[in-house]
Amino acid sequence: MGLWDWVMDKLAGDQKSSETTARAADQTGPGRENAIAVAEPPAGSVAAESGDCWWVRPDAHLTELAPVPRTQLSAELLALENIIASYFDGHDMNLPQMPRVPEVVLRELSSTDYSLRKIGREIAADQVSAASVLRLANSPLYRGMNQITAVEPAVIRLGAGAIRTLMLHQTMSALTRAERRASQRLAEILSVRSVACGATMRLLSKFTGMDPEEAFIVGLLHDIGSVMVLRIINRQKPYAGRVDFDTFEFLAYETHQEFGELLADSWNLPPKLGAILSNHHAYPDEHDPFRTDRLALHVTNIIGGLLGFAFEAPYDLLNARALQDLGLADHPDFMQFLARLPDDIDDALQAFG
């Protein structure tokens, strides 16, 4: 079984997890009939249903990003929606801090005279970061002729751009990992989505002219505000681990752009990244300074909706407005790119663990 199939099976859940969920429901005792819902995974990958041409759907008709539909919210969930919204009315958000190693490394990389050797020593002192660097340096995304077993040469092979990407991925992973105890399924979905979107953006950069690592970061972090939504839900004891997938998808869609902007400001991320995080659903106009980035992100989310790692909708990819505006529909290499994309995303998921 390929990694992509494994990921989709994991998101869909197996019989063992279903039995565990059923046992947990049986153990809730009196009042369990009033539970909100056990978190449900999204539908399976369209790639598996459509054969090699995963980008073709018989019901395809949407050429722009579809909004996540509002679900029928109970009184309890309406209260939760209001709680999430209240965080923009002077509520003490207690934004999560960036982990120490990513913070130190990113601060070093922001200087004009940064040293990759110094960064290598900082990373080598942390087992998790060291293992991540070695795995990435030896992955199909970055590996050279020889296997690397020491951190410093791995850092030098990767270079500043890839190290920056990895540190931001570690930050995203730390946030999602912190929510797994209460909402393992939703945290796993967000983790897979971030890497899959980052990889897709990076792969699209060969057509868009974006810097590959900058493109990866935009895709990786564009929905980071959704982790904040999950964090807030999990800190409300009546709701932790009990919000179903469709409801979470809607609640995150409502507010994740605003939360993403707040995190970007809190972590001193580049202004361009903060601007994209704050408003990436709207279609960019011709004078938008980040138009190419936003168009590529629209294409990435449409692809994600077809492959099963973003909100699913009947997209007509080849006639998508963003694809047309980027000039990709008639690009001679684009169909080969689509055919290889699921395997390339597999490689990225494996590389970033």
PDB file of C-alpha atoms in Angstrom, residues 42-271:
ATOM      1  CA  PRO A  42     -13.816  13.474   5.191  1.00  0.00           C
ATOM      2  CA  ALA A  43     -14.767  11.345   2.202  1.00  0.00           C
ATOM      3  CA  GLY A  44     -12.143   9.155   0.584  1.00  0.00           C
ATOM      4  CA  SER A  45      -9.749  10.248  -2.128  1.00  0.00           C
ATOM      5  CA  VAL A  46     -11.273  11.037  -5.503  1.00  0.00           C
ATOM      6  CA  ALA A  47      -8.043   9.787  -7.033  1.00  0.00           C
ATOM      7  CA  ALA A  48      -8.976   6.251  -6.069  1.00  0.00           C
ATOM      8  CA  GLU A  49     -12.370   6.599  -7.736  1.00  0.00           C
ATOM      9  CA  SER A  50     -11.279   8.250 -10.976  1.00  0.00           C
ATOM     10  CA  GLY A  51      -8.318   6.105 -11.937  1.00  0.00           C
ATOM     11  CA  ASP A  52      -5.302   7.847 -13.423  1.00  0.00           C
ATOM     12  CA  CYS A  53      -7.225  11.012 -14.341  1.00  0.00           C
ATOM     13  CA  TRP A  54      -8.089  11.918 -10.774  1.00  0.00           C
ATOM     14  CA  TRP A  55      -8.675  15.517 -11.871  1.00  0.00           C
ATOM     15  CA  VAL A  56     -11.720  14.537 -13.970  1.00  0.00           C
ATOM     16  CA  ARG A  57     -15.077  14.234 -12.208  1.00  0.00           C
ATOM     17  CA  PRO A  58     -18.299  13.345 -14.049  1.00  0.00           C
ATOM     18  CA  ASP A  59     -20.198  15.948 -12.007  1.00  0.00           C
ATOM     19  CA  ALA A  60     -17.562  18.669 -12.366  1.00  0.00           C
ATOM     20  CA  HIS A  61     -18.925  22.162 -12.811  1.00  0.00           C
ATOM     21  CA  LEU A  62     -17.281  24.503 -10.281  1.00  0.00           C
ATOM     22  CA  THR A  63     -14.514  26.714 -11.652  1.00  0.00           C
ATOM     23  CA  GLU A  64     -13.877  28.774  -8.497  1.00  0.00           C
ATOM     24  CA  LEU A  65     -13.377  27.861  -4.852  1.00  0.00           C
ATOM     25  CA  ALA A  66     -16.597  26.818  -3.159  1.00  0.00           C
ATOM     26  CA  PRO A  67     -17.352  28.129   0.340  1.00  0.00           C
ATOM     27  CA  VAL A  68     -17.794  25.540   3.054  1.00  0.00           C
ATOM     28  CA  PRO A  69     -21.564  25.278   3.546  1.00  0.00           C
ATOM     29  CA  ARG A  70     -23.073  26.207   6.871  1.00  0.00           C
ATOM     30  CA  THR A  71     -24.133  23.104   8.763  1.00  0.00           C
ATOM     31  CA  GLN A  72     -27.291  22.828  10.809  1.00  0.00           C
ATOM     32  CA  LEU A  73     -26.032  23.912  14.219  1.00  0.00           C
ATOM     33  CA  SER A  74     -27.687  22.870  17.457  1.00  0.00           C
ATOM     34  CA  ALA A  75     -28.102  25.363  20.282  1.00  0.00           C
ATOM     35  CA  GLU A  76     -24.889  23.967  21.806  1.00  0.00           C
ATOM     36  CA  LEU A  77     -22.933  24.469  18.615  1.00  0.00           C
ATOM     37  CA  LEU A  78     -24.353  27.947  18.080  1.00  0.00           C
ATOM     38  CA  ALA A  79     -22.995  28.751  21.527  1.00  0.00           C
ATOM     39  CA  LEU A  80     -19.606  27.356  20.466  1.00  0.00           C
ATOM     40  CA  GLU A  81     -19.683  29.483  17.308  1.00  0.00           C
ATOM     41  CA  ASN A  82     -20.258  32.551  19.467  1.00  0.00           C
ATOM     42  CA  ILE A  83     -17.403  31.583  21.778  1.00  0.00           C
ATOM     43  CA  ILE A  84     -15.005  31.372  18.813  1.00  0.00           C
ATOM     44  CA  ALA A  85     -16.225  34.732  17.478  1.00  0.00           C
ATOM     45  CA  SER A  86     -15.773  36.317  20.914  1.00  0.00           C
ATOM     46  CA  TYR A  87     -12.016  35.943  20.568  1.00  0.00           C
ATOM     47  CA  PHE A  88     -12.077  38.905  18.197  1.00  0.00           C
ATOM     48  CA  ASP A  89     -13.817  41.138  20.756  1.00  0.00           C
ATOM     49  CA  GLY A  90     -10.968  41.742  23.156  1.00  0.00           C
ATOM     50  CA  HIS A  91     -10.865  38.169  24.461  1.00  0.00           C
ATOM     51  CA  ASP A  92      -7.478  37.095  25.800  1.00  0.00           C
ATOM     52  CA  MET A  93      -6.475  34.677  23.045  1.00  0.00           C
ATOM     53  CA  ASN A  94      -3.287  33.422  24.689  1.00  0.00           C
ATOM     54  CA  LEU A  95      -1.721  32.780  21.282  1.00  0.00           C
ATOM     55  CA  PRO A  96       0.667  29.816  21.217  1.00  0.00           C
ATOM     56  CA  GLN A  97       4.375  30.571  21.182  1.00  0.00           C
ATOM     57  CA  MET A  98       6.692  29.282  18.499  1.00  0.00           C
ATOM     58  CA  PRO A  99       8.766  26.303  19.766  1.00  0.00           C
ATOM     59  CA  ARG A 100      12.267  27.243  20.922  1.00  0.00           C
ATOM     60  CA  VAL A 101      14.363  25.654  18.142  1.00  0.00           C
ATOM     61  CA  PRO A 102      12.288  27.012  15.245  1.00  0.00           C
ATOM     62  CA  GLU A 103      12.233  30.441  16.919  1.00  0.00           C
ATOM     63  CA  VAL A 104      16.026  30.513  17.350  1.00  0.00           C
ATOM     64  CA  VAL A 105      16.728  29.204  13.851  1.00  0.00           C
ATOM     65  CA  LEU A 106      14.255  31.533  12.131  1.00  0.00           C
ATOM     66  CA  ARG A 107      15.655  34.503  14.050  1.00  0.00           C
ATOM     67  CA  GLU A 108      19.157  33.536  12.892  1.00  0.00           C
ATOM     68  CA  LEU A 109      17.968  33.167   9.298  1.00  0.00           C
ATOM     69  CA  SER A 110      16.409  36.639   9.405  1.00  0.00           C
ATOM     70  CA  SER A 111      19.844  38.232   9.840  1.00  0.00           C
ATOM     71  CA  THR A 112      21.889  39.186   6.792  1.00  0.00           C
ATOM     72  CA  ASP A 113      24.998  37.353   8.015  1.00  0.00           C
ATOM     73  CA  TYR A 114      23.419  34.078   9.179  1.00  0.00           C
ATOM     74  CA  SER A 115      25.617  31.006   9.473  1.00  0.00           C
ATOM     75  CA  LEU A 116      24.360  27.603   8.352  1.00  0.00           C
ATOM     76  CA  ARG A 117      27.037  25.975  10.492  1.00  0.00           C
ATOM     77  CA  LYS A 118      25.755  27.788  13.585  1.00  0.00           C
ATOM     78  CA  ILE A 119      22.210  26.773  12.651  1.00  0.00           C
ATOM     79  CA  GLY A 120      23.406  23.185  12.228  1.00  0.00           C
ATOM     80  CA  ARG A 121      24.841  23.172  15.749  1.00  0.00           C
ATOM     81  CA  GLU A 122      21.594  24.544  17.182  1.00  0.00           C
ATOM     82  CA  ILE A 123      19.545  21.903  15.385  1.00  0.00           C
ATOM     83  CA  ALA A 124      21.937  19.074  16.288  1.00  0.00           C
ATOM     84  CA  ALA A 125      21.370  19.804  19.989  1.00  0.00           C
ATOM     85  CA  ASP A 126      17.688  18.914  19.635  1.00  0.00           C
ATOM     86  CA  GLN A 127      16.919  15.267  18.805  1.00  0.00           C
ATOM     87  CA  VAL A 128      13.575  15.927  17.130  1.00  0.00           C
ATOM     88  CA  SER A 129      14.919  18.731  14.933  1.00  0.00           C
ATOM     89  CA  ALA A 130      18.056  16.768  14.066  1.00  0.00           C
ATOM     90  CA  ALA A 131      16.049  13.736  12.971  1.00  0.00           C
ATOM     91  CA  SER A 132      13.737  15.937  10.894  1.00  0.00           C
ATOM     92  CA  VAL A 133      16.657  17.599   9.107  1.00  0.00           C
ATOM     93  CA  LEU A 134      18.319  14.277   8.297  1.00  0.00           C
ATOM     94  CA  ARG A 135      15.058  12.770   7.046  1.00  0.00           C
ATOM     95  CA  LEU A 136      14.372  15.763   4.809  1.00  0.00           C
ATOM     96  CA  ALA A 137      17.931  15.990   3.465  1.00  0.00           C
ATOM     97  CA  ASN A 138      17.820  12.316   2.436  1.00  0.00           C
ATOM     98  CA  SER A 139      14.295  12.434   1.033  1.00  0.00           C
ATOM     99  CA  PRO A 140      13.522  12.381  -2.712  1.00  0.00           C
ATOM    100  CA  LEU A 141      12.759  16.113  -2.468  1.00  0.00           C
ATOM    101  CA  TYR A 142      16.313  17.167  -1.620  1.00  0.00           C
ATOM    102  CA  ARG A 143      18.722  14.233  -1.614  1.00  0.00           C
ATOM    103  CA  GLY A 144      21.976  14.267  -3.565  1.00  0.00           C
ATOM    104  CA  MET A 145      24.154  11.418  -4.704  1.00  0.00           C
ATOM    105  CA  ASN A 146      25.134  10.296  -1.197  1.00  0.00           C
ATOM    106  CA  GLN A 147      23.275   9.630   2.033  1.00  0.00           C
ATOM    107  CA  ILE A 148      23.978  12.162   4.773  1.00  0.00           C
ATOM    108  CA  THR A 149      24.230  11.009   8.384  1.00  0.00           C
ATOM    109  CA  ALA A 150      25.400  14.206  10.132  1.00  0.00           C
ATOM    110  CA  VAL A 151      23.284  17.267  10.816  1.00  0.00           C
ATOM    111  CA  GLU A 152      25.661  20.025   9.721  1.00  0.00           C
ATOM    112  CA  PRO A 153      26.193  18.756   6.152  1.00  0.00           C
ATOM    113  CA  ALA A 154      22.444  18.040   5.986  1.00  0.00           C
ATOM    114  CA  VAL A 155      21.715  21.669   6.838  1.00  0.00           C
ATOM    115  CA  ILE A 156      24.193  22.837   4.207  1.00  0.00           C
ATOM    116  CA  ARG A 157      22.642  20.521   1.592  1.00  0.00           C
ATOM    117  CA  LEU A 158      19.164  21.824   2.329  1.00  0.00           C
ATOM    118  CA  GLY A 159      20.108  25.496   2.413  1.00  0.00           C
ATOM    119  CA  ALA A 160      18.428  28.413   4.136  1.00  0.00           C
ATOM    120  CA  GLY A 161      15.130  28.193   2.243  1.00  0.00           C
ATOM    121  CA  ALA A 162      14.454  24.541   3.018  1.00  0.00           C
ATOM    122  CA  ILE A 163      15.553  24.952   6.655  1.00  0.00           C
ATOM    123  CA  ARG A 164      13.109  27.848   7.011  1.00  0.00           C
ATOM    124  CA  THR A 165      10.368  25.651   5.541  1.00  0.00           C
ATOM    125  CA  LEU A 166      11.220  22.798   7.927  1.00  0.00           C
ATOM    126  CA  MET A 167      11.215  25.067  10.992  1.00  0.00           C
ATOM    127  CA  LEU A 168       7.786  26.425  10.102  1.00  0.00           C
ATOM    128  CA  HIS A 169       6.583  22.874   9.508  1.00  0.00           C
ATOM    129  CA  GLN A 170       7.851  21.921  12.966  1.00  0.00           C
ATOM    130  CA  THR A 171       5.925  24.869  14.380  1.00  0.00           C
ATOM    131  CA  MET A 172       2.749  23.758  12.622  1.00  0.00           C
ATOM    132  CA  SER A 173       3.330  20.184  13.809  1.00  0.00           C
ATOM    133  CA  ALA A 174       3.802  21.309  17.408  1.00  0.00           C
ATOM    134  CA  LEU A 175       0.479  23.138  17.309  1.00  0.00           C
ATOM    135  CA  THR A 176      -1.439  20.199  15.846  1.00  0.00           C
ATOM    136  CA  ARG A 177       0.320  17.666  18.088  1.00  0.00           C
ATOM    137  CA  ALA A 178      -0.826  19.617  21.127  1.00  0.00           C
ATOM    138  CA  GLU A 179      -4.454  19.045  20.063  1.00  0.00           C
ATOM    139  CA  ARG A 180      -4.212  15.320  19.279  1.00  0.00           C
ATOM    140  CA  ARG A 181      -5.062  14.115  22.740  1.00  0.00           C
ATOM    141  CA  ALA A 182      -8.521  15.693  22.609  1.00  0.00           C
ATOM    142  CA  SER A 183      -9.125  15.581  18.832  1.00  0.00           C
ATOM    143  CA  GLN A 184      -6.714  13.139  17.217  1.00  0.00           C
ATOM    144  CA  ARG A 185      -8.639  12.742  13.971  1.00  0.00           C
ATOM    145  CA  LEU A 186      -9.050  16.464  13.303  1.00  0.00           C
ATOM    146  CA  ALA A 187      -5.445  17.181  14.254  1.00  0.00           C
ATOM    147  CA  GLU A 188      -4.225  14.491  11.827  1.00  0.00           C
ATOM    148  CA  ILE A 189      -6.364  15.912   9.033  1.00  0.00           C
ATOM    149  CA  LEU A 190      -4.941  19.402   9.565  1.00  0.00           C
ATOM    150  CA  SER A 191      -1.394  18.035   9.667  1.00  0.00           C
ATOM    151  CA  VAL A 192      -1.769  16.106   6.395  1.00  0.00           C
ATOM    152  CA  ARG A 193      -3.485  19.043   4.714  1.00  0.00           C
ATOM    153  CA  SER A 194      -0.712  21.459   5.591  1.00  0.00           C
ATOM    154  CA  VAL A 195       2.046  19.312   4.067  1.00  0.00           C
ATOM    155  CA  ALA A 196      -0.042  18.313   1.035  1.00  0.00           C
ATOM    156  CA  CYS A 197      -0.910  21.947   0.279  1.00  0.00           C
ATOM    157  CA  GLY A 198       2.701  23.011   0.825  1.00  0.00           C
ATOM    158  CA  ALA A 199       3.974  20.308  -1.506  1.00  0.00           C
ATOM    159  CA  THR A 200       1.418  21.193  -4.178  1.00  0.00           C
ATOM    160  CA  MET A 201       2.346  24.879  -4.027  1.00  0.00           C
ATOM    161  CA  ARG A 202       6.034  24.002  -4.250  1.00  0.00           C
ATOM    162  CA  LEU A 203       5.462  21.764  -7.258  1.00  0.00           C
ATOM    163  CA  LEU A 204       3.338  24.436  -8.940  1.00  0.00           C
ATOM    164  CA  SER A 205       6.187  26.921  -8.556  1.00  0.00           C
ATOM    165  CA  LYS A 206       7.871  25.520 -11.677  1.00  0.00           C
ATOM    166  CA  PHE A 207       4.919  26.956 -13.620  1.00  0.00           C
ATOM    167  CA  THR A 208       4.238  30.106 -11.587  1.00  0.00           C
ATOM    168  CA  GLY A 209       7.789  31.389 -11.152  1.00  0.00           C
ATOM    169  CA  MET A 210       7.445  31.539  -7.353  1.00  0.00           C
ATOM    170  CA  ASP A 211      10.403  30.665  -5.181  1.00  0.00           C
ATOM    171  CA  PRO A 212       9.845  26.952  -4.407  1.00  0.00           C
ATOM    172  CA  GLU A 213      10.435  27.226  -0.649  1.00  0.00           C
ATOM    173  CA  GLU A 214       8.375  30.395  -0.317  1.00  0.00           C
ATOM    174  CA  ALA A 215       5.575  28.648  -2.210  1.00  0.00           C
ATOM    175  CA  PHE A 216       5.805  25.662   0.153  1.00  0.00           C
ATOM    176  CA  ILE A 217       5.519  27.942   3.187  1.00  0.00           C
ATOM    177  CA  VAL A 218       2.460  29.722   1.790  1.00  0.00           C
ATOM    178  CA  GLY A 219       0.722  26.392   1.206  1.00  0.00           C
ATOM    179  CA  LEU A 220       1.903  24.945   4.507  1.00  0.00           C
ATOM    180  CA  LEU A 221       0.665  27.815   6.668  1.00  0.00           C
ATOM    181  CA  HIS A 222      -2.295  29.258   4.771  1.00  0.00           C
ATOM    182  CA  ASP A 223      -4.806  27.367   6.946  1.00  0.00           C
ATOM    183  CA  ILE A 224      -2.851  27.541  10.205  1.00  0.00           C
ATOM    184  CA  GLY A 225      -5.722  29.521  11.718  1.00  0.00           C
ATOM    185  CA  SER A 226      -7.756  26.302  11.671  1.00  0.00           C
ATOM    186  CA  VAL A 227      -5.440  24.942  14.359  1.00  0.00           C
ATOM    187  CA  MET A 228      -6.357  27.933  16.512  1.00  0.00           C
ATOM    188  CA  VAL A 229     -10.037  27.090  16.031  1.00  0.00           C
ATOM    189  CA  LEU A 230      -9.367  23.501  17.125  1.00  0.00           C
ATOM    190  CA  ARG A 231      -7.338  24.799  20.079  1.00  0.00           C
ATOM    191  CA  ILE A 232     -10.248  26.970  21.238  1.00  0.00           C
ATOM    192  CA  ILE A 233     -12.750  24.114  20.849  1.00  0.00           C
ATOM    193  CA  ASN A 234     -10.544  21.768  22.859  1.00  0.00           C
ATOM    194  CA  ARG A 235     -10.328  24.274  25.684  1.00  0.00           C
ATOM    195  CA  GLN A 236     -14.108  24.293  26.035  1.00  0.00           C
ATOM    196  CA  LYS A 237     -14.662  21.134  28.053  1.00  0.00           C
ATOM    197  CA  PRO A 238     -18.209  20.437  26.812  1.00  0.00           C
ATOM    198  CA  TYR A 239     -16.945  20.353  23.196  1.00  0.00           C
ATOM    199  CA  ALA A 240     -13.422  18.905  23.278  1.00  0.00           C
ATOM    200  CA  GLY A 241     -13.213  15.879  20.975  1.00  0.00           C
ATOM    201  CA  ARG A 242     -16.954  15.939  20.288  1.00  0.00           C
ATOM    202  CA  VAL A 243     -17.364  18.237  17.274  1.00  0.00           C
ATOM    203  CA  ASP A 244     -18.018  16.367  14.031  1.00  0.00           C
ATOM    204  CA  PHE A 245     -15.869  16.942  10.966  1.00  0.00           C
ATOM    205  CA  ASP A 246     -18.404  18.928   8.900  1.00  0.00           C
ATOM    206  CA  THR A 247     -19.110  21.272  11.791  1.00  0.00           C
ATOM    207  CA  PHE A 248     -15.419  21.821  12.442  1.00  0.00           C
ATOM    208  CA  GLU A 249     -14.826  22.450   8.741  1.00  0.00           C
ATOM    209  CA  PHE A 250     -17.461  25.189   8.778  1.00  0.00           C
ATOM    210  CA  LEU A 251     -16.349  26.768  12.067  1.00  0.00           C
ATOM    211  CA  ALA A 252     -12.743  26.846  10.850  1.00  0.00           C
ATOM    212  CA  TYR A 253     -13.751  28.277   7.477  1.00  0.00           C
ATOM    213  CA  GLU A 254     -15.520  31.162   9.191  1.00  0.00           C
ATOM    214  CA  THR A 255     -12.536  32.420  11.162  1.00  0.00           C
ATOM    215  CA  HIS A 256      -9.251  30.751  10.208  1.00  0.00           C
ATOM    216  CA  GLN A 257      -8.065  33.626   7.999  1.00  0.00           C
ATOM    217  CA  GLU A 258      -8.326  36.097  10.881  1.00  0.00           C
ATOM    218  CA  PHE A 259      -6.616  33.700  13.288  1.00  0.00           C
ATOM    219  CA  GLY A 260      -3.877  33.084  10.726  1.00  0.00           C
ATOM    220  CA  GLU A 261      -3.181  36.810  10.494  1.00  0.00           C
ATOM    221  CA  LEU A 262      -2.957  37.083  14.290  1.00  0.00           C
ATOM    222  CA  LEU A 263      -0.462  34.200  14.461  1.00  0.00           C
ATOM    223  CA  ALA A 264       1.609  35.722  11.649  1.00  0.00           C
ATOM    224  CA  ASP A 265       1.830  38.987  13.599  1.00  0.00           C
ATOM    225  CA  SER A 266       2.599  37.207  16.876  1.00  0.00           C
ATOM    226  CA  TRP A 267       5.449  35.205  15.316  1.00  0.00           C
ATOM    227  CA  ASN A 268       6.831  38.134  13.281  1.00  0.00           C
ATOM    228  CA  LEU A 269       6.357  36.309  10.000  1.00  0.00           C
ATOM    229  CA  PRO A 270       7.033  38.307   6.810  1.00  0.00           C
ATOM    230  CA  PRO A 271       4.293  40.891   6.039  1.00  0.00           C
TER     231      PRO A 271
END
